[in-house]
mmCIF file of C-alpha atoms and ligand atoms in Angstrom:
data_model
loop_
_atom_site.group_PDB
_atom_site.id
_atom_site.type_symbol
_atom_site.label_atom_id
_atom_site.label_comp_id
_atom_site.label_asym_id
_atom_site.label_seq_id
_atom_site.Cartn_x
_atom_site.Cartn_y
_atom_site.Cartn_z
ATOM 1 C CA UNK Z 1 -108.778 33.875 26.637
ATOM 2 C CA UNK Z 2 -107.853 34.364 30.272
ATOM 3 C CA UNK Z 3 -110.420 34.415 32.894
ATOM 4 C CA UNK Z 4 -110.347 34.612 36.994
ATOM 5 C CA UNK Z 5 -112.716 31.371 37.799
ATOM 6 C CA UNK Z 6 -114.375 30.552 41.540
ATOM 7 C CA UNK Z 7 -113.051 26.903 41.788
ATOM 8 C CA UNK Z 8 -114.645 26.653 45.474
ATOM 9 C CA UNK Z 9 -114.894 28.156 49.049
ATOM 10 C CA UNK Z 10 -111.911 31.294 48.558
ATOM 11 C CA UNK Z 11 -110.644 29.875 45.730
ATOM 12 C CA UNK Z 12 -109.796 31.891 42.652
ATOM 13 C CA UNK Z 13 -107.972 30.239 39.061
ATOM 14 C CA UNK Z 14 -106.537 31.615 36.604
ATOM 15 C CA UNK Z 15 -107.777 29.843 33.735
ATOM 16 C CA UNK Z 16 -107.819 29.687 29.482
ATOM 17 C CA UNK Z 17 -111.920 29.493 28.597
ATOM 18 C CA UNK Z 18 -113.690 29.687 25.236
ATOM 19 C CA UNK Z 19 -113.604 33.067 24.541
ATOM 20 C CA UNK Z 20 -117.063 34.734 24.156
ATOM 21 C CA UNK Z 21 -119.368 34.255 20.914
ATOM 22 C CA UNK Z 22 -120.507 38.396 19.502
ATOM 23 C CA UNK Z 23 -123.972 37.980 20.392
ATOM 24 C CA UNK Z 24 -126.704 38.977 18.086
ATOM 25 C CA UNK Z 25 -128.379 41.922 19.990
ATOM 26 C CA UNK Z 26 -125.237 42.243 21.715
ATOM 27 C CA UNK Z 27 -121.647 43.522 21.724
ATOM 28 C CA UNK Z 28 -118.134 42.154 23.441
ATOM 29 C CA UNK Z 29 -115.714 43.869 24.918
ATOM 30 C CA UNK Z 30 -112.081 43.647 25.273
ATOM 31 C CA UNK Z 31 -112.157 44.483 29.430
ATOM 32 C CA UNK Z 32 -109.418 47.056 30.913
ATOM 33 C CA UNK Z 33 -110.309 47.711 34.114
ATOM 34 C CA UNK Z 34 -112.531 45.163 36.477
ATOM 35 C CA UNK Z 35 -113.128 46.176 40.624
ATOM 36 C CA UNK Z 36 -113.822 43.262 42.825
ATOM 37 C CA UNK Z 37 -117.503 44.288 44.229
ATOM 38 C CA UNK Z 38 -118.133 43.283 48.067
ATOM 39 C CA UNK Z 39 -121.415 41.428 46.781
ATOM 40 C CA UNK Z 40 -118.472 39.048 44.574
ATOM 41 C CA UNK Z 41 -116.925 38.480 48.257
ATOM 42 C CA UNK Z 42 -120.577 36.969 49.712
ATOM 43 C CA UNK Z 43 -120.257 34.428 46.577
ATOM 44 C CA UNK Z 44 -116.488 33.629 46.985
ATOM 45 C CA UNK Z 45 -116.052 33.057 50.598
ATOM 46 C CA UNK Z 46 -119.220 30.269 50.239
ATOM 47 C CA UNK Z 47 -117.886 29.028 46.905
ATOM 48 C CA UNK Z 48 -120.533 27.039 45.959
ATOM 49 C CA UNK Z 49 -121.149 28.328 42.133
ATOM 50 C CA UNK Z 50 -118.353 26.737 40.797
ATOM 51 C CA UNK Z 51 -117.341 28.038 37.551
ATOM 52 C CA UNK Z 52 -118.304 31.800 38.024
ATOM 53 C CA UNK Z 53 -116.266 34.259 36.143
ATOM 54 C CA UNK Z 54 -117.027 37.627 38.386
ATOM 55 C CA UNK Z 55 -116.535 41.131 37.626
ATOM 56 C CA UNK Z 56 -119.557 43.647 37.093
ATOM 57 C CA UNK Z 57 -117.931 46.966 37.403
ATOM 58 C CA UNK Z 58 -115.655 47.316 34.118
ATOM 59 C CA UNK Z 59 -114.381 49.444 31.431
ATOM 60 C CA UNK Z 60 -113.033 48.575 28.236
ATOM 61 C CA UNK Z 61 -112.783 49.078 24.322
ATOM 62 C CA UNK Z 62 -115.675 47.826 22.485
ATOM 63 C CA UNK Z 63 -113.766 45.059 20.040
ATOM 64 C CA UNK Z 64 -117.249 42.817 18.679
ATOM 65 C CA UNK Z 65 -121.112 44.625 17.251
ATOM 66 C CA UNK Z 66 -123.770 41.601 17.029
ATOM 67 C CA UNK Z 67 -125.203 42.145 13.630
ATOM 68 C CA UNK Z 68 -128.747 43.704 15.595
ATOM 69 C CA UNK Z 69 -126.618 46.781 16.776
ATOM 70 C CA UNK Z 70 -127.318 50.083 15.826
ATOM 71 C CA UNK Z 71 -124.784 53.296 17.255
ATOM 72 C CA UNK Z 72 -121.767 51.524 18.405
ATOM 73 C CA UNK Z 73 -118.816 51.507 17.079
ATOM 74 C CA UNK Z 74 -115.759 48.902 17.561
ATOM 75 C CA UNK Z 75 -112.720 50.469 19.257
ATOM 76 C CA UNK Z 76 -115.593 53.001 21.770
ATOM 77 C CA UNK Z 77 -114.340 52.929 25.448
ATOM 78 C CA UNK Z 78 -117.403 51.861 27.620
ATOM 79 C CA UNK Z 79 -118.760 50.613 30.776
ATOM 80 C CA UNK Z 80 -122.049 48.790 30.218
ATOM 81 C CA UNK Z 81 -124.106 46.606 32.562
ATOM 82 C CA UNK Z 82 -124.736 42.788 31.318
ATOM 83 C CA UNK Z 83 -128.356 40.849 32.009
ATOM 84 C CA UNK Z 84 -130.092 38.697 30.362
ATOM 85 C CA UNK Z 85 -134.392 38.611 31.400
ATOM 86 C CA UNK Z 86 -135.782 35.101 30.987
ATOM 87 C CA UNK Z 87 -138.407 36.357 28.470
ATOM 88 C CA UNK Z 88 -141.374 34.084 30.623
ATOM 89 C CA UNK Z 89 -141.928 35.930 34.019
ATOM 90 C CA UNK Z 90 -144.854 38.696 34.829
ATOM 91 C CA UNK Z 91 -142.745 41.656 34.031
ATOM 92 C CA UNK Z 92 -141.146 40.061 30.730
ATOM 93 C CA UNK Z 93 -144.372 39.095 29.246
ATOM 94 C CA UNK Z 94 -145.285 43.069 29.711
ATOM 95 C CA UNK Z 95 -142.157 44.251 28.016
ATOM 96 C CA UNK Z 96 -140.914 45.243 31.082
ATOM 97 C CA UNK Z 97 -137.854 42.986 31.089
ATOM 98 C CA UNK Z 98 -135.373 45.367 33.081
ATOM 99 C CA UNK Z 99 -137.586 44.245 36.296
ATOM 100 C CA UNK Z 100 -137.437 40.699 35.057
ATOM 101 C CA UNK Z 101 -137.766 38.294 38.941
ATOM 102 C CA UNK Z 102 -135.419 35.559 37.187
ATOM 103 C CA UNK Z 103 -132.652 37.858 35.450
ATOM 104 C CA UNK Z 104 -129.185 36.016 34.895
ATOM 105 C CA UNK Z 105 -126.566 39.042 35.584
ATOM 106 C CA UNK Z 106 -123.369 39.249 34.504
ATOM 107 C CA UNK Z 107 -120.697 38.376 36.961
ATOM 108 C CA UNK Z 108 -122.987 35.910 38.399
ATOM 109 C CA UNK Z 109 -124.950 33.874 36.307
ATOM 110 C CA UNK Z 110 -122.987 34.851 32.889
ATOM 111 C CA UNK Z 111 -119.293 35.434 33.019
ATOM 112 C CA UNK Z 112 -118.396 38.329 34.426
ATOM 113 C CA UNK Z 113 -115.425 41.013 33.072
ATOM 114 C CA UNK Z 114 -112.332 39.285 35.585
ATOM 115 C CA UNK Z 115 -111.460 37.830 32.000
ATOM 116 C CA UNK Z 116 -109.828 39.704 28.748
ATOM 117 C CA UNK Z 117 -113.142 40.130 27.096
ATOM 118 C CA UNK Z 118 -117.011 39.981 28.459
ATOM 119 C CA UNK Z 119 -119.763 39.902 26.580
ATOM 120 C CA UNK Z 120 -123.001 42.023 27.223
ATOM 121 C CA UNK Z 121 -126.193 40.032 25.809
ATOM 122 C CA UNK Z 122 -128.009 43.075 25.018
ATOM 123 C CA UNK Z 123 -126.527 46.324 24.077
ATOM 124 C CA UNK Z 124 -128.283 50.002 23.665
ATOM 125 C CA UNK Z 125 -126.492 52.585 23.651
ATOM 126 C CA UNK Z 126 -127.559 55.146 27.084
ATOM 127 C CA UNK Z 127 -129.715 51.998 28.318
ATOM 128 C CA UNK Z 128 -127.198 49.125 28.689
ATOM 129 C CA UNK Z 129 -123.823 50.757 27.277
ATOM 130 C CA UNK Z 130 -122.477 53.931 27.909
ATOM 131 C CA UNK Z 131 -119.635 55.776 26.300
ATOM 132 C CA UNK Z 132 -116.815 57.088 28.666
ATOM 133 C CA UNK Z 133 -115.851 60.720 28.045
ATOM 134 C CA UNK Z 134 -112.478 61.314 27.095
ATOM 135 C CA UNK Z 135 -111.518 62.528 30.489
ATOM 136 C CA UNK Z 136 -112.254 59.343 32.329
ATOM 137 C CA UNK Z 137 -109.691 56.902 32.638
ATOM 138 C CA UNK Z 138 -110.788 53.471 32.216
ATOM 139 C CA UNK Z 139 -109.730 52.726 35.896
ATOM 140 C CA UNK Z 140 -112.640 56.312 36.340
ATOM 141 C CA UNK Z 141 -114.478 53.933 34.318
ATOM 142 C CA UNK Z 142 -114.512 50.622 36.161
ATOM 143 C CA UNK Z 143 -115.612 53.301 39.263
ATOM 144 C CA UNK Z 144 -119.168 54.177 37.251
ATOM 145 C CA UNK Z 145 -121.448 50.802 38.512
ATOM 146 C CA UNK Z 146 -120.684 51.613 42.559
ATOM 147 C CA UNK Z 147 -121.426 55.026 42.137
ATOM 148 C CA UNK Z 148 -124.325 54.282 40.365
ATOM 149 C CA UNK Z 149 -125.741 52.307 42.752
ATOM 150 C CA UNK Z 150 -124.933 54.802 45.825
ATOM 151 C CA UNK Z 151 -126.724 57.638 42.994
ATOM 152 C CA UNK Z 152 -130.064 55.455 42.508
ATOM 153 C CA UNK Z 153 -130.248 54.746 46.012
ATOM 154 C CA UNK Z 154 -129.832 58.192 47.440
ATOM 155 C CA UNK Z 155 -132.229 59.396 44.591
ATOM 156 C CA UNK Z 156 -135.236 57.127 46.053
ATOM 157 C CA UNK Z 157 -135.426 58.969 49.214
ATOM 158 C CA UNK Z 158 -136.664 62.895 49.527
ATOM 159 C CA UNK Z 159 -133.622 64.273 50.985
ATOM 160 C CA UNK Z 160 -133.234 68.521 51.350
ATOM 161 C CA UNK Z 161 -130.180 70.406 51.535
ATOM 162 C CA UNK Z 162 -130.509 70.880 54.981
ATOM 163 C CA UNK Z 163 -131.277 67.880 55.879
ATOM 164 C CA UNK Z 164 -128.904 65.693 58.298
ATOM 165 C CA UNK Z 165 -127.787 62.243 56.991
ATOM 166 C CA UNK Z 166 -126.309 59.449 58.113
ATOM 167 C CA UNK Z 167 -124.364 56.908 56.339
ATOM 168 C CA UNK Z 168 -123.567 53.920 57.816
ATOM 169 C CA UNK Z 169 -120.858 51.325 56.832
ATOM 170 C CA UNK Z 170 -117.630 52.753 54.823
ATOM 171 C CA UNK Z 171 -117.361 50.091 51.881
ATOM 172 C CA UNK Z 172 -117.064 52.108 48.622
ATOM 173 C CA UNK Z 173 -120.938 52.419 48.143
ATOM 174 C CA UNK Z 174 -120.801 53.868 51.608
ATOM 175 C CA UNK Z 175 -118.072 56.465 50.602
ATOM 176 C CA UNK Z 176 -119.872 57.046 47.334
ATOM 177 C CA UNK Z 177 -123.354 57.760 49.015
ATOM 178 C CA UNK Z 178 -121.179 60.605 50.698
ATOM 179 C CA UNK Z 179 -119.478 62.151 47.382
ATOM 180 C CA UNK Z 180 -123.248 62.001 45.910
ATOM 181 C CA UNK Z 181 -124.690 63.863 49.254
ATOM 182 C CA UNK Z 182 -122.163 66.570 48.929
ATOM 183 C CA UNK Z 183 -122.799 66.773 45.445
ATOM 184 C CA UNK Z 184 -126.217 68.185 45.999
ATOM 185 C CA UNK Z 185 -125.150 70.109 49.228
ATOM 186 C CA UNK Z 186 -126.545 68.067 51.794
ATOM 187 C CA UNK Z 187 -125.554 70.257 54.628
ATOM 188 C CA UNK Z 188 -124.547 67.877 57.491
ATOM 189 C CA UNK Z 189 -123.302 63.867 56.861
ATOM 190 C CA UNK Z 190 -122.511 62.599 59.909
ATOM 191 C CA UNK Z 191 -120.997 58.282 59.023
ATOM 192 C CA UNK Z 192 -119.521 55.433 61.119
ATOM 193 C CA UNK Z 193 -117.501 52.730 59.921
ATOM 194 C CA UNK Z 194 -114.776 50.121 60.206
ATOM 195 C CA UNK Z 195 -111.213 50.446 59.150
ATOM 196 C CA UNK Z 196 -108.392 53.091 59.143
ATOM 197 C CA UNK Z 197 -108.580 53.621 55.139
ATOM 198 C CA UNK Z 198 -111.856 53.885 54.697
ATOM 199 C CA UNK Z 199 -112.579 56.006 57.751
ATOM 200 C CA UNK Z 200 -109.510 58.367 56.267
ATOM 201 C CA UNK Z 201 -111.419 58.229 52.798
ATOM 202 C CA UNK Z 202 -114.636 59.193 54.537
ATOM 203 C CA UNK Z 203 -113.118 62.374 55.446
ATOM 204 C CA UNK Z 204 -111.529 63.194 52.242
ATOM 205 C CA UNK Z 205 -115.044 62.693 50.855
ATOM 206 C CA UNK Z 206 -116.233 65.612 53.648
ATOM 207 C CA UNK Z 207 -118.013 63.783 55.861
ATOM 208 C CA UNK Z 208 -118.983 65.877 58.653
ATOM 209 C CA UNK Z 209 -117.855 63.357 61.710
ATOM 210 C CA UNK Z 210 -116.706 59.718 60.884
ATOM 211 C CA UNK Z 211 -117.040 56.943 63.996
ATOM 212 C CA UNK Z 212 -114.719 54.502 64.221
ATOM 213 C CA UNK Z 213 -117.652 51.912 64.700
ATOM 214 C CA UNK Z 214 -115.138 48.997 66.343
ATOM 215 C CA UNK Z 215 -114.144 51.189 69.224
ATOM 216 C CA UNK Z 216 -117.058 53.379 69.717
ATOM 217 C CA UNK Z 217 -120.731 52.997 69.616
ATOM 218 C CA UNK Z 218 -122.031 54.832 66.075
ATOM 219 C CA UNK Z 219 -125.719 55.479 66.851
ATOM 220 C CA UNK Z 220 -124.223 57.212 70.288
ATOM 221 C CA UNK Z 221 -121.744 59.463 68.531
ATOM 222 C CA UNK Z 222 -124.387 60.207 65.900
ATOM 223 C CA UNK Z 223 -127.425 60.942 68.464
ATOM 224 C CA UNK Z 224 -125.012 62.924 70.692
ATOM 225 C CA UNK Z 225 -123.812 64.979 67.318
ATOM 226 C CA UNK Z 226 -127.701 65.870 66.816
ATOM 227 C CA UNK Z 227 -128.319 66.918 70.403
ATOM 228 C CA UNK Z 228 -130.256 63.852 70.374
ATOM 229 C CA UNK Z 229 -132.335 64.565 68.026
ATOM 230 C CA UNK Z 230 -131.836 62.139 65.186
ATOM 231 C CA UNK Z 231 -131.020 62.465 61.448
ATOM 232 C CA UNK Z 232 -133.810 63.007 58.491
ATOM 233 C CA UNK Z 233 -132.315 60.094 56.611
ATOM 234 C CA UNK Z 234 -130.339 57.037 57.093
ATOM 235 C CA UNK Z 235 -128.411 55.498 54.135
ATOM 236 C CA UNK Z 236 -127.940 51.636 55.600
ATOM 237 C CA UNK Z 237 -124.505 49.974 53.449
ATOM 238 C CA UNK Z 238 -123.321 47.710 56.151
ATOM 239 C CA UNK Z 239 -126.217 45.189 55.628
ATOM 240 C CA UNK Z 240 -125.652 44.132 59.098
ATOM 241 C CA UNK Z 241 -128.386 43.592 61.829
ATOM 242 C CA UNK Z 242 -126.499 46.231 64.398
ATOM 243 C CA UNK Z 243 -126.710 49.059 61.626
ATOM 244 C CA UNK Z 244 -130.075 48.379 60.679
ATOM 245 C CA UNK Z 245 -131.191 48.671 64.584
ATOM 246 C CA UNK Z 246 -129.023 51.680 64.888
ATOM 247 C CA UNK Z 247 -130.840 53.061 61.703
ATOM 248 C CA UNK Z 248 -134.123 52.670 63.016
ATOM 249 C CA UNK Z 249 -132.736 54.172 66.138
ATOM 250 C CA UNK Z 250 -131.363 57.246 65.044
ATOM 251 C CA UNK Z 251 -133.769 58.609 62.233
ATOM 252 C CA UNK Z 252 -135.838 61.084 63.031
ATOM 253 C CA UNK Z 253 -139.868 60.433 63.160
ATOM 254 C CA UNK Z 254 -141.309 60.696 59.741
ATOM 255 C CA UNK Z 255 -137.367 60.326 58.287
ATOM 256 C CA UNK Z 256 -135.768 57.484 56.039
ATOM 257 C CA UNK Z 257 -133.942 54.921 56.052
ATOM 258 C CA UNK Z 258 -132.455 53.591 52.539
ATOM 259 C CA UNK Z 259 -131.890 49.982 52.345
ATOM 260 C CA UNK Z 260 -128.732 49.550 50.488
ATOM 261 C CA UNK Z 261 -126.356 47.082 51.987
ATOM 262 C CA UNK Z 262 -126.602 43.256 51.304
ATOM 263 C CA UNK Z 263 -127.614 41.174 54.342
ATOM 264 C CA UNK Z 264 -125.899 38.000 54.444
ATOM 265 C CA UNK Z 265 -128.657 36.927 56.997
ATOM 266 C CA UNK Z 266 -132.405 37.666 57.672
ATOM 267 C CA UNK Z 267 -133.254 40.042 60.211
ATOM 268 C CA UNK Z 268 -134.923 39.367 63.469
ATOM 269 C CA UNK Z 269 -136.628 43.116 63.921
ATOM 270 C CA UNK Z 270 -139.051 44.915 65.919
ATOM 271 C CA UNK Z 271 -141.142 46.566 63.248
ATOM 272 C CA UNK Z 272 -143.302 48.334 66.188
ATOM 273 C CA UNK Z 273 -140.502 51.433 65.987
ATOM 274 C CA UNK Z 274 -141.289 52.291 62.038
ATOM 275 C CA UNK Z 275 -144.438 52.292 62.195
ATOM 276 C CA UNK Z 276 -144.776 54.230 65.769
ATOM 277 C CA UNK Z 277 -141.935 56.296 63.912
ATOM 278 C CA UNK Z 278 -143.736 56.962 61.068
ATOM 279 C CA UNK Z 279 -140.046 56.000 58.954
ATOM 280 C CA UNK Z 280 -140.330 55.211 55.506
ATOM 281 C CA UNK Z 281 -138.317 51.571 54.936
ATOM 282 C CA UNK Z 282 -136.618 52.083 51.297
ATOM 283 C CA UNK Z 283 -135.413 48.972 49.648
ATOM 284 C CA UNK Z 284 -132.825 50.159 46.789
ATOM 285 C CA UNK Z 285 -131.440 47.742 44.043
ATOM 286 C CA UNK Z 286 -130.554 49.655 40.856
ATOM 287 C CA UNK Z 287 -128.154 52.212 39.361
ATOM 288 C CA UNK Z 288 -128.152 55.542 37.348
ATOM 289 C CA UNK Z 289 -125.183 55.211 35.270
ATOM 290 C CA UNK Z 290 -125.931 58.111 33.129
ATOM 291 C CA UNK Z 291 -126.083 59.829 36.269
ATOM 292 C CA UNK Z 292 -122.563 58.317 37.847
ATOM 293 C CA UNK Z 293 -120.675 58.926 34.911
ATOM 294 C CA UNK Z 294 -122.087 62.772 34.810
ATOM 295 C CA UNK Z 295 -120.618 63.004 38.568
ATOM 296 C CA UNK Z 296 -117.575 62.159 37.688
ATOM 297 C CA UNK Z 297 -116.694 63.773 34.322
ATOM 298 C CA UNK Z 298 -118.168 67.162 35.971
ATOM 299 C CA UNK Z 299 -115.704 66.891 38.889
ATOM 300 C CA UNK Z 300 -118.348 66.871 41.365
ATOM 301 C CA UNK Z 301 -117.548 63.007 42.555
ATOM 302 C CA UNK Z 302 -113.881 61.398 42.648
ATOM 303 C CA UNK Z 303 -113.587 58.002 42.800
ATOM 304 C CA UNK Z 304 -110.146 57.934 42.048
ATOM 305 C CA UNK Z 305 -109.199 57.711 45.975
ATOM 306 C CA UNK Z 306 -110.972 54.836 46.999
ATOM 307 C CA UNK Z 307 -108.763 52.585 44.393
ATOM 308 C CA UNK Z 308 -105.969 51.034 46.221
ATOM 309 C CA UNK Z 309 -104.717 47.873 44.949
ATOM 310 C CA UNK Z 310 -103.995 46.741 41.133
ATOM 311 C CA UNK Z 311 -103.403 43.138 40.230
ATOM 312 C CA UNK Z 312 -103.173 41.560 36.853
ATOM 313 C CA UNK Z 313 -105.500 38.640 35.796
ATOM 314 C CA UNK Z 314 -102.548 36.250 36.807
ATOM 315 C CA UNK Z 315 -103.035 37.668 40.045
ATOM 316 C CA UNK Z 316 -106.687 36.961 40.464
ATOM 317 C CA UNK Z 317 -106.379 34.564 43.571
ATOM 318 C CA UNK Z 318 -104.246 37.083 45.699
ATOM 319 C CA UNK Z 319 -106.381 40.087 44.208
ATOM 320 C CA UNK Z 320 -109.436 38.336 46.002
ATOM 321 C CA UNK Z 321 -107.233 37.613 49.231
ATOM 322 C CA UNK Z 322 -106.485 41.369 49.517
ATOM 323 C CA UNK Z 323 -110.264 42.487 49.081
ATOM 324 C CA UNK Z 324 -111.427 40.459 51.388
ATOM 325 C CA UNK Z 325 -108.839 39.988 54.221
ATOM 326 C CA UNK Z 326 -106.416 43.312 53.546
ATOM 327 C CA UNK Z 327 -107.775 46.312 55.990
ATOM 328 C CA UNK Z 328 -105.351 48.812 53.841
ATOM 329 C CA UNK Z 329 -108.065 47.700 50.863
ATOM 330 C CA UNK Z 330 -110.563 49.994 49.963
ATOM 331 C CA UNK Z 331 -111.241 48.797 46.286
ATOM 332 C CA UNK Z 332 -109.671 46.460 44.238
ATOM 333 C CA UNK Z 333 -109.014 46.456 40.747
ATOM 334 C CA UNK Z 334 -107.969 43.910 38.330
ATOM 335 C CA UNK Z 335 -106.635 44.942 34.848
ATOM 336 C CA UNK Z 336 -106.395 42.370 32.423
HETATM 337 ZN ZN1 ZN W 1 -121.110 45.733 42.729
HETATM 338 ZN ZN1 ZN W 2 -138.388 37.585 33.263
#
């Protein structure tokens, strides 16, 4: 089969691999729709694990059941999220292999859906694979992993309807932490981020005010749109040292600030503000796909917006280019 395959620093191939072997406990699936995830562009641009096939937010047709399978079918249009636990740490010897410390994921460690078919190690149906309704597209369907994350995230803090929040960084988890606010009436979401699309996209989400954080100082539009009074709840995506100050800056005392955003770099930090603050520091790695794909079948969240590029496999290489150098890209897909 075809597969998109990091051959070094920025440097996507085209290639023919082995196509993948049905897996006992799990299923393969013939991939339609594959986004490019920002965490993929952290890998590419240092290039160093040769030989990774990305692509961990997908959609397809389920075309191979391992023979351990119980309630799915071949031909069922799913997303589904790919790990395999290494069966030897703490949490796996307690059953608890989801929080496995050494789990290979798929688009990293195993090859990843930028290929005509991926295989998922272990599939159960509503825990690992999920069935797209027929009103989501399989484009919709590709959408369900970001939004899932955004969902988890925003779930792990105590946030009120009338509660202020700020979001910080625009990338697509950014914009989805807004749809998910809005969907439970958060009644103020005040963002900042980089970009003419994605601040655009920020407003079609409804965020209340959107800074345009290269020419003007977020945490001073956001303080002066409180009356200097902070917000309840900071959702961090930028992952960059000048958001997470600002985040610590701007939440209120005995407020939150969600940890979402990967940091390419450790933080030097002042940790005398939280705890004088009272904040609550809220690391969040996870998704709710159940959740995302409820959002979006209901109406309540569309994704569709934030898709603005389409490349076939063929065009892996410049699919890559655009994500990471094109400031007209919010997210790109690839469909095999
Ligand atoms: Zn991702
Ligand atoms: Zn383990």
């Amino acid at each position: 089969m075809k597969a998109a395959v990091l051959r070094g620093p920025e440097t996507i191939k085209t290639e023919i691999v082995d196509d993948p072997v049905v897996p006992d406990d799990g299923i393969v699936i013939r991939v339609k729709a594959c986004g490019i995830c920002g965490s993929d562009l952290h890998v590419y641009k240092a290039g160093e694990d040769v030989g990774t096939i990305f692509g961990h937010e997908f959609s397809g047709d389920v075309a191979e059941v391992g023979k351990n399978v119980s309630g799915i079918e071949v031909g069922e249009r799913v997303t589904a999220v790919g790990f395999r636990p290494c069966g030897k740490c703490f949490w796996c010897l307690r059953g608890k292999f989801h929080r496995c410390s050494n789990m290979e994921l798929t688009g990293y460690q195993l090859p990843g859906a930028m290929a005509e078919y991926v295989s998922i190690p272990t599939a159960i149906p509503g825990r690992t694979v999920f069935t797209l309704p027929d009103t989501m597209t399989y484009e919709d369907g590709a959408t369900v992993e970001p939004l899932s994350v955004s969902l988890f995230s925003i779930r792990r803090a105590p946030i009120k309807e009338t509660d202020t929040v700020a979001v910080l960084g625009l990338g697509v988890i950014g914009l989805n932490a807004i749809l998910v606010l809005k969907s439970m009436g958060v009644s103020r979401i005040l963002t900042s981020g980089r970009r003419p699309p994605r601040l655009e996209a920020a407003e079609t989400c409804g965020a209340d005010l959107v800074v345009d954080a290269a020419k003007e100082d977020g945490l001073a539009a956001i303080m002066e749109a409180t009356g200097g009074l902070g917000v309840d709840c900071v959702v961090e995506c930028a992952g960059s040292p000048d958001t997470f100050d600002q985040a610590v800056e701007m939440v209120k005392g005995g407020g939150s600030v969600l940890l979402v955003g990967v940091f390419e770099k450790p933080l030097t930090w002042d940790p005398q503000k939280v705890l004088a603050k009272n904040i609550s520091l809220i690391g969040c790695l996870g998704g709710n796909f159940p959740g995302a794909i409820k959002l979006i079948s209901s109406g309540q969240a569309n994704t569709r917006p934030f898709v603005t590029h389409r490349f076939s496999l063929d065009e892996a290489a410049e699919a890559f280019r655009v994500q990471h150098k094109d400031l007209s890209a919010i997210k790109v897909m690839i469909i095999p």
